[in-house]
Structures are given as structure tokens and as C-alpha cells.
Amino acid sequence: MSSSLRLGPHAMTEYVWQKMQRTRHAPVSARHLSLFAAFCAALGLLPLTGCTSLNYYAQAAHGQFSLLSQSRPIDDWLSDAQTPPTLKIKLAEVRRIRAFAVGELALPDNQSYTTYAQLKRPYVLWNVIAAPALSLTPRQWCFPIAGCVNYRGYYDRQDALDYAAELQKEGYDVQVAGVPAYSTLGWFHDPVISTFIHYPDAELARLIFHELAHQKFYVKGDSEFNESFATVVESAGVARWLQIKGDDAQTKTYQEYEGRKRDFIALLLRHRAELATVYASNMSDRQKLERKAAIFDALRADYQILKQRWGGYAGYDRWFALPLSNAHLALIATYHDLEPGFQVLLQQSSGFAQFYEKVRALGALDKTARHGALRRLAEKAAANAQSTKTLAAADFDG
């Protein structure tokens, strides 16, 4: 996923398999396979994840180690006369962003984003997202380390499309989304990648802050909590980063970008709510499908109106390039549903270090309790803000 969607390590079995596979083209010995199977059996994972069927894990291992094998220290790229000047400028900025993340945001000080990999593809991987034809609840895939996640990642686009086709045959709405970056949650040293290096500086900072936030704290099996937390860290981090840089033009550009993103998310959430109402109604399935088609038509039309308000900005056009479905809207709440509560929590903290302590305490609760606590924080803050607004209006009238 950033705004993209993010992908953590899918399982301990995958991690071990990746450790065994040294390069993309290295053969896997029978001994390695035996050790891998023995590890799965020792953890009782054979019936859970099908360790004897290694196709998915094999592609993950090949993809991860191919990425690592292509990574070189940023210092090497900067000292290489063959490195394009524009790339050197961006890599030097990454070093500054990385130092800021550690010094100002208390994010992990490790080797992640200290190397760079030049890939020959537009995305590092592709996520498959699926939802039933009359539901916005995404299908989940469950793994021992990451827990249950709402997507399945592939390093080869065709592999993702093939799996998506299988799901479509089962009746699912499906989306295949390109992913420019992902976090391995600290298991590996995540590199800077050509898939996002040429983003505007503020967007580049946002992505790095977000992925490092996943390394800072991650709750197994709770995508809403994890993504909303990382989204708040990225937003607050970029705001502070821009303030310290003091570049008015860059700040204005990013604020415009953020404004368009808020407009787009609001558009999606509005139509998602309409679909949710339809799916929960007593309509027949046929009527629901008809209303579904009409709502997606309205979404496309409303987007065109939004584009006009933006002066023709077409940055979200590719989202509409393929037929829309429930899968396109299934994850939108994942990144933003709990965000208001985290924002309040950060505001109530003396700094990022205390904020992370509070987040860790919430993470120790069960899922229902931690979600409830964050929603109550947001509701209380909203009520207080409304009360203050009402009092201010009364004073003005008086």
C-alpha cells in the first residue's frame, strides 16, 4: 500500500522461505525444502497455510530477494559517475528525510531506506483485492506474522491477474492494484525503489514516514488500526517537515495535493456509504445489483465534476481506468476509519515518543476495545469542538 496500499510479510513460513532463497535465480536444494517443511510442521502450519504447496511462497521469496539483490547503498549511487544527476538529487533528499524521521519523529533508526534499487517495472508488486458482489467486506488472507490482511501481493503482474481471474470465477469483485512500496516490518532492510523515488519531495517524505511507522508499531491482524496509525504519523510528519524546511512553494503544492486527496476520499466514502445502505436493505439481489450499477455511474459522473473544480487535474484518472467494483471501495475505510482518534491521541501527547507509548497501550487491548477507545476519543473531540463553536457563535450574536 501509501497512498498506496501496503504489504507486510505474509507469514513466518514465507520469511523462512525467503531467507533460504539467496537470489532470484538460485536453485533451492532438497535440504532447504526439507528444512522449510520441517519448520512448517514444527509450528503446526502445514494444515493452516499449505506449506507443501510453495507456489505462492516461492514467488514471494524470488521477488523479495530479487529486490534485495538489486539494492545498493545510497552512498554508492551518489559516488557513481554513471548515476544521473536528477537521481542523485533525489537520493540526497532521501538521506535528509531519513535523518528527519529518526531525529524528529522518533521512527526506527535502522538500515531501511539507506539503499536504492532500480527496477524495470512501474510497481514493486501488485495487490489483489476482492469483495463479494453484494458486500463491501473485503476477503481476507490470514498468515501467522501479519495476521489477517485484506490483500494478497504478487511480484509479477500476470500472476496477480491470473489469481484475480480465479477469484472472479468464484463470484468476487476484484481489483489488481499496483504498489510502489511496502514494509517488511523490519524483517529486511527495505530499500528506496525506482517506483517512487521521483515523487515530489513532500510525497516522498510522506511515503517513507508511513512505511517506517509500520516498523515502529504493528498489531497483527488489525489493518484498520495499523494503517490509520501510519496515516496519522505520515500526515503529522510531513507537516512538521515542511514547517522546518520553510519552503513556501513546496508547502503550497503539498497542501493543494492534500486538498485534492481529501476531496477524492470524501467522494469515495460518500458513494461507499450509499452502497453499504443498499447492501444492508431488504431489496432483492437483482434490485441491489441495479442500484450498485447506478451508484458507480454516479461516482464516475461526480468525479468528472470534481476534476473540473480542480482545474482539470487528472491524477486519479487511472483509478477509473478499469470497471469499478466493490473491491475498489472495500479498503478505503481501512486507511482512514480510525484516523480521527489517532489524531486526537497525538494532540494529547507531549511528542511522538509519548504518542507511540499510548498507541502501544491501545495495541495491547483486544481489537474491539482499541477500536472503541479511538472512536470515543474522536467523538468526544468532535463534541467539544461543536460546543466551542456554538459558544463562540452565541458570544458573537450577543
mmCIF file of C-alpha atoms in Angstrom, residues 62 83 108 164 225 239 292 315:
data_model
loop_
_atom_site.group_PDB
_atom_site.id
_atom_site.type_symbol
_atom_site.label_atom_id
_atom_site.label_comp_id
_atom_site.label_asym_id
_atom_site.label_seq_id
_atom_site.Cartn_x
_atom_site.Cartn_y
_atom_site.Cartn_z
ATOM 1 C CA HIS A 62 12.002 -14.730 -5.533
ATOM 2 C CA THR A 83 24.270 7.930 -11.730
ATOM 3 C CA PRO A 108 13.274 3.450 13.709
ATOM 4 C CA ALA A 164 -7.743 -12.276 -9.786
ATOM 5 C CA PHE A 225 -5.551 0.183 13.348
ATOM 6 C CA ALA A 239 3.522 18.950 8.268
ATOM 7 C CA LYS A 292 -24.987 -0.822 -7.431
ATOM 8 C CA GLY A 315 -4.066 12.390 -11.101
#
